[in-house]
Coordinates of C-alpha atoms and ligand atoms in Angstrom, one line a residue:
S1 CA 52.8 76.9 -7.8
A2 CA 49.4 77.5 -6.2
Q3 CA 47.6 80.6 -7.4
Q4 CA 47.8 83.6 -5.1
T5 CA 44.5 85.0 -3.8
P6 CA 44.1 88.5 -2.3
G7 CA 43.7 86.8 1.1
D8 CA 47.3 85.5 0.8
Q9 CA 48.6 89.1 1.1
L10 CA 46.6 90.1 4.1
P11 CA 48.3 90.3 7.5
R12 CA 47.5 87.6 10.0
Y13 CA 45.7 89.0 13.0
V14 CA 45.9 87.2 16.4
R15 CA 43.9 88.2 19.5
M16 CA 45.5 87.8 22.9
N17 CA 43.0 86.1 25.2
T18 CA 43.2 88.2 28.3
L19 CA 41.3 85.6 30.3
K20 CA 44.5 83.4 30.1
T21 CA 47.4 85.7 29.4
S22 CA 48.5 89.3 29.2
V23 CA 49.6 91.0 26.0
E24 CA 53.0 91.5 27.6
D25 CA 53.5 87.8 28.5
A26 CA 52.4 86.7 25.1
V27 CA 54.8 89.1 23.4
D28 CA 57.6 87.8 25.6
Y29 CA 56.8 84.2 24.8
L30 CA 56.6 84.9 21.0
K31 CA 60.0 86.7 21.1
R32 CA 61.6 83.7 22.8
D33 CA 60.0 81.6 20.1
G34 CA 61.9 83.4 17.4
F35 CA 59.5 86.2 16.4
S36 CA 60.7 89.8 16.4
Y37 CA 58.5 92.5 17.9
L38 CA 58.5 95.9 16.2
G39 CA 56.2 97.7 18.7
Q40 CA 52.8 99.2 18.0
A41 CA 51.9 100.0 14.4
L42 CA 51.5 103.8 13.9
K43 CA 50.3 103.7 10.3
L44 CA 49.0 101.2 7.8
D45 CA 52.4 100.7 6.2
N46 CA 53.6 99.2 9.4
L47 CA 51.3 96.3 8.8
T48 CA 53.3 95.2 5.7
L49 CA 55.3 92.6 7.6
K50 CA 58.0 90.1 6.6
N51 CA 58.9 86.7 7.9
K52 CA 58.7 86.5 11.7
D53 CA 58.1 90.3 12.4
F54 CA 55.1 91.3 14.3
V55 CA 53.5 94.4 15.6
M56 CA 50.7 95.5 17.9
D57 CA 47.6 96.7 16.0
L58 CA 46.9 100.4 15.5
H59 CA 43.6 100.4 17.4
L60 CA 43.2 97.3 19.4
P61 CA 46.0 96.7 21.9
E62 CA 45.0 93.0 22.4
L63 CA 45.5 92.4 18.7
L64 CA 48.9 91.4 17.3
V65 CA 49.6 91.5 13.6
F66 CA 51.9 89.0 11.8
S67 CA 53.0 88.5 8.2
P68 CA 50.5 86.9 5.8
K69 CA 49.9 83.2 6.3
T70 CA 51.9 82.9 9.6
E71 CA 50.7 79.6 10.9
F72 CA 49.6 79.2 14.5
H73 CA 47.3 76.2 14.5
D74 CA 50.1 74.0 16.0
H75 CA 51.5 76.7 18.2
F76 CA 51.5 76.2 22.0
L77 CA 49.8 79.5 22.7
Y78 CA 46.9 78.6 20.4
K79 CA 46.5 75.1 21.8
A80 CA 46.5 76.4 25.3
G81 CA 43.8 79.0 24.5
H82 CA 46.1 82.0 25.1
I83 CA 45.7 83.3 21.6
I84 CA 42.6 83.3 19.4
L85 CA 43.0 83.3 15.6
Q86 CA 40.5 86.1 14.9
D87 CA 40.6 88.8 12.2
K88 CA 40.5 92.5 13.1
A89 CA 37.1 93.1 11.6
S90 CA 35.7 90.3 13.6
C91 CA 37.1 91.8 16.8
L92 CA 35.4 95.2 16.3
P93 CA 31.8 94.2 17.3
A94 CA 32.7 93.0 20.9
Y95 CA 35.2 95.9 21.2
L96 CA 32.5 98.4 20.3
L97 CA 29.8 96.8 22.4
D98 CA 32.2 97.0 25.4
P99 CA 30.0 95.4 28.1
P100 CA 31.3 96.1 31.5
P101 CA 32.3 93.3 33.9
G102 CA 29.1 92.2 35.8
S103 CA 26.7 93.1 33.0
H104 CA 24.1 90.9 31.4
V105 CA 24.8 90.3 27.7
I106 CA 23.2 88.4 24.8
D107 CA 25.2 87.0 21.8
A108 CA 22.2 86.2 19.6
C109 CA 23.8 84.1 16.8
A110 CA 26.9 83.0 18.6
A111 CA 28.6 79.9 17.1
P112 CA 31.4 79.2 16.6
G113 CA 32.0 81.7 19.4
N114 CA 35.0 83.8 18.7
K115 CA 33.0 87.0 19.5
T116 CA 31.5 85.3 22.6
S117 CA 35.0 84.6 24.0
H118 CA 36.0 88.1 23.2
L119 CA 32.9 89.4 25.0
A120 CA 33.8 87.2 28.0
A121 CA 37.3 88.6 28.0
I122 CA 36.0 92.2 28.0
M123 CA 33.6 91.3 30.8
K124 CA 36.5 89.7 32.7
N125 CA 34.3 86.6 33.0
R126 CA 32.0 88.5 35.4
G127 CA 28.3 88.9 34.7
R128 CA 26.1 86.7 32.4
L129 CA 26.6 86.0 28.8
F130 CA 23.7 84.3 27.1
A131 CA 24.7 82.8 23.8
F132 CA 22.2 81.3 21.3
D133 CA 22.7 79.3 18.1
L134 CA 20.3 77.2 16.0
D135 CA 23.0 74.8 14.8
G136 CA 23.8 72.1 17.3
K137 CA 27.0 71.0 15.6
R138 CA 28.4 74.5 15.5
L139 CA 27.4 74.9 19.2
A140 CA 29.4 71.8 20.1
T141 CA 32.5 73.2 18.4
M142 CA 31.8 76.4 20.3
S143 CA 31.7 74.6 23.6
T144 CA 35.2 73.2 23.1
L145 CA 36.5 76.6 22.0
L146 CA 35.1 78.4 25.1
L147 CA 36.5 75.8 27.4
R148 CA 39.9 76.2 25.9
A149 CA 39.6 79.9 26.2
G150 CA 38.7 79.7 29.9
V151 CA 35.3 81.3 29.5
T152 CA 33.0 80.6 32.5
C153 CA 30.4 83.4 32.5
H154 CA 28.4 82.0 29.5
Q155 CA 25.2 80.0 29.2
L156 CA 24.8 78.2 25.8
A157 CA 21.4 77.5 24.3
N158 CA 20.6 75.5 21.2
Q159 CA 17.7 77.8 20.5
D160 CA 16.2 79.9 17.7
F161 CA 17.0 83.5 18.8
L162 CA 13.7 84.7 17.2
K163 CA 11.8 82.4 19.7
V164 CA 13.6 83.7 22.8
D165 CA 11.1 85.2 25.2
T166 CA 12.2 88.8 25.4
N167 CA 10.3 89.2 28.6
G168 CA 11.7 86.1 30.3
P169 CA 12.8 86.8 33.9
Q170 CA 16.3 85.6 33.2
Y171 CA 16.8 88.4 30.6
K172 CA 15.4 91.2 32.6
D173 CA 18.8 92.8 33.2
V174 CA 20.1 92.3 29.6
E175 CA 21.6 95.7 28.5
Y176 CA 23.9 94.6 25.8
I177 CA 23.3 92.6 22.6
L178 CA 25.7 91.5 20.0
L179 CA 23.9 90.6 16.8
D180 CA 26.0 88.8 14.2
P181 CA 23.4 87.0 12.1
S182 CA 23.9 84.6 9.2
C183 CA 24.8 86.6 6.1
S184 CA 26.0 86.1 2.5
G185 CA 29.6 86.3 3.6
S186 CA 30.3 88.4 0.5
G187 CA 32.8 90.5 2.4
M188 CA 35.1 87.6 3.1
V189 CA 38.1 87.9 0.8
C190 CA 38.5 84.1 0.6
L191 CA 34.8 83.7 -0.5
R192 CA 34.7 86.6 -2.9
D193 CA 33.4 85.7 -6.3
D194 CA 32.1 88.6 -8.4
S195 CA 30.8 86.4 -11.2
A196 CA 27.1 86.1 -10.3
A197 CA 26.4 82.7 -11.9
H198 CA 22.7 82.7 -11.0
P199 CA 21.6 86.3 -10.5
E200 CA 18.0 85.4 -9.8
E201 CA 18.9 82.8 -7.1
E202 CA 21.4 85.2 -5.6
K203 CA 18.7 87.9 -5.4
A204 CA 16.3 85.6 -3.7
R205 CA 19.0 84.4 -1.3
L206 CA 19.9 88.0 -0.3
A207 CA 16.3 89.0 0.1
S208 CA 15.7 86.0 2.4
L209 CA 18.9 86.8 4.5
A210 CA 17.9 90.4 4.8
S211 CA 14.4 89.5 6.0
F212 CA 16.0 87.2 8.6
Q213 CA 18.5 89.9 9.7
L214 CA 15.7 92.5 10.1
K215 CA 13.6 90.1 12.2
C216 CA 16.6 89.4 14.5
L217 CA 17.2 93.2 14.8
N218 CA 13.6 93.9 15.6
H219 CA 13.5 91.1 18.1
S220 CA 16.6 92.3 19.8
L221 CA 15.1 95.8 20.3
R222 CA 12.3 94.2 22.4
F223 CA 14.5 93.3 25.4
P224 CA 13.1 95.8 27.9
R225 CA 16.4 97.0 29.4
L226 CA 18.5 97.1 26.2
K227 CA 21.0 99.9 26.2
R228 CA 23.4 99.2 23.4
L229 CA 23.3 96.9 20.4
V230 CA 26.0 96.2 17.8
Y231 CA 24.8 94.7 14.5
S232 CA 27.5 93.3 12.3
T233 CA 27.8 91.3 9.1
C234 CA 30.6 90.2 6.9
S235 CA 28.7 91.2 3.8
I236 CA 29.4 94.1 1.4
H237 CA 25.8 94.2 0.2
S238 CA 23.8 97.2 1.3
Q239 CA 20.8 95.0 1.3
E240 CA 22.1 93.2 4.3
N241 CA 23.5 96.3 5.9
E242 CA 22.2 99.9 5.4
E243 CA 18.9 98.6 4.1
V244 CA 18.3 96.4 7.2
I245 CA 19.2 99.3 9.5
A246 CA 17.0 101.7 7.5
A247 CA 14.0 99.4 7.6
C248 CA 14.5 98.8 11.3
L249 CA 14.6 102.5 12.0
Q250 CA 11.5 103.0 10.1
Q251 CA 9.8 100.3 12.2
N252 CA 11.2 101.7 15.4
P253 CA 11.0 105.4 15.0
N254 CA 11.9 106.1 18.6
F255 CA 15.5 105.4 17.9
R256 CA 17.4 108.5 16.8
Y257 CA 20.6 107.7 14.9
L258 CA 23.8 109.0 13.7
L259 CA 25.1 107.7 10.5
C260 CA 28.8 107.5 9.9
K261 CA 29.8 106.3 6.5
C262 CA 33.5 105.6 5.8
T263 CA 34.0 105.1 2.2
S264 CA 37.7 104.7 2.4
F265 CA 39.2 102.7 5.1
L266 CA 42.6 103.7 4.1
D267 CA 41.9 107.3 4.8
S268 CA 39.9 106.6 7.9
C269 CA 42.5 104.3 9.3
Q270 CA 45.3 106.9 8.8
N271 CA 43.2 109.6 10.4
N272 CA 41.7 107.3 13.0
V273 CA 38.3 108.3 11.8
P274 CA 36.2 105.3 12.8
F275 CA 37.4 105.3 16.4
H276 CA 37.4 109.0 16.7
M277 CA 33.8 109.1 15.5
L278 CA 32.8 106.5 17.9
S279 CA 33.6 108.7 20.8
Q280 CA 31.1 111.2 19.4
C281 CA 28.2 108.7 19.5
H282 CA 25.5 110.2 21.6
P283 CA 23.0 108.3 23.7
H284 CA 20.2 106.8 21.5
S285 CA 22.3 107.1 18.5
I286 CA 23.2 104.6 15.9
C287 CA 26.5 104.5 14.2
L288 CA 26.8 102.8 10.9
F289 CA 30.2 102.2 9.6
F290 CA 30.5 101.0 6.1
S291 CA 33.5 100.5 4.0
A292 CA 34.1 98.4 0.9
L293 CA 37.8 99.2 0.9
F294 CA 38.0 97.7 4.4
T295 CA 37.8 94.4 2.7
F296 CA 41.1 94.9 1.1
Y297 CA 43.0 95.5 4.3
L298 CA 41.2 93.3 6.7
H299 CA 40.1 89.8 6.1
F300 CA 36.4 90.7 6.4
S301 CA 34.5 93.6 5.1
F302 CA 32.4 94.6 8.1
N303 CA 29.3 96.6 8.5
L304 CA 28.6 97.6 11.9
C305 CA 25.8 99.3 13.6
V306 CA 25.8 100.5 17.2
F307 CA 22.5 101.3 18.8
D308 CA 23.2 103.1 22.0
Ligands
SAM1 N1 29.2 85.3 16.0 C1 29.8 84.1 15.5 C2 31.3 84.2 15.7 O1 31.8 85.3 15.8 O2 31.9 83.2 15.9 C3 29.5 83.9 14.0 C4 28.0 83.8 13.8 S1 27.5 83.3 12.2 C5 27.8 84.7 11.2 C6 25.8 83.2 12.3 C7 25.3 82.1 13.1 O3 23.8 82.2 13.3 C8 25.4 80.6 12.6 O4 26.2 79.9 13.5 C9 24.0 80.1 12.5 O5 23.9 78.7 12.9 C10 23.3 81.0 13.5 N2 21.8 81.1 13.3 C11 21.1 81.2 12.2 N3 19.8 81.3 12.4 C12 19.7 81.4 13.7 C13 18.6 81.6 14.6 N4 17.3 81.8 14.1 N5 18.8 81.7 15.9 C14 20.0 81.6 16.4 N6 21.1 81.4 15.7 C15 20.9 81.3 14.3

């Protein structure tokens, strides 16, 4: 039999696309389709699911959790754009950015667009959502995905984000930026490979990614009306996370920041720490969440920074 990987044991997360359905309707549909709904998860243990059981996530009500490897690619709800196959860690950036309907938002490195469609859902398709990506092919995939998801408030541009004119008149009301730049992907369970085959090459690659990430972050801070920014990666390397943030703060000393470091997601999850701490974020503060253990429970490790 095929070898088991850690990813095979992780729960399957599915985001309800509230542009096309409600959580209630989706749950009803799934129940009629043979799944059994166990209500909202109250602790981590509740995410250990068998067969066709499913629960609502502990933190994000639009997220349903299924047993590992539950297959949805051929499911009606997926094909119709009612559900998005998106991991929990990947849902946190848009959730934390939380742009209100009507606001002007930038998704700086957007393709293939799962976070863009999540932002549009939070904005209820009202306002303007500027999405950039350098890769035309990925952008084409994204266009299909957004169409299926019923997103209409977006403007896609095949453009280098670093060359976007931060003083352009079309961006004068941009208050929210989601920055999810290219990274090593070292936090993705399916890609994890601890054997550093070419340590020198790996070092150079990380340095080059970190330099790009810092440039993107600095560029984002130049938008004149920016109010909140979320920086996220799916890397577990501090070089792409804390060190990028530290360098950025050094270069932009006018930002005060609050550092929240969660070393154990298990603890923090049980005590609701990450979400509790968020509510304590003060204006002009930065929250940095970091957790290596997070990787184990969620598909991605995530490192997140909120400038607010
Ligand atoms: N946010 C996306 C999502 O949730 O579906 C994933 C983004 S992926 C981590 C990073 C993206 O950045 C890639 O699609 C890549 O093509 C794009 N990218 C790389 N350099 C860029 C640049 N200079 N300007 C804009 N996009 C860039």
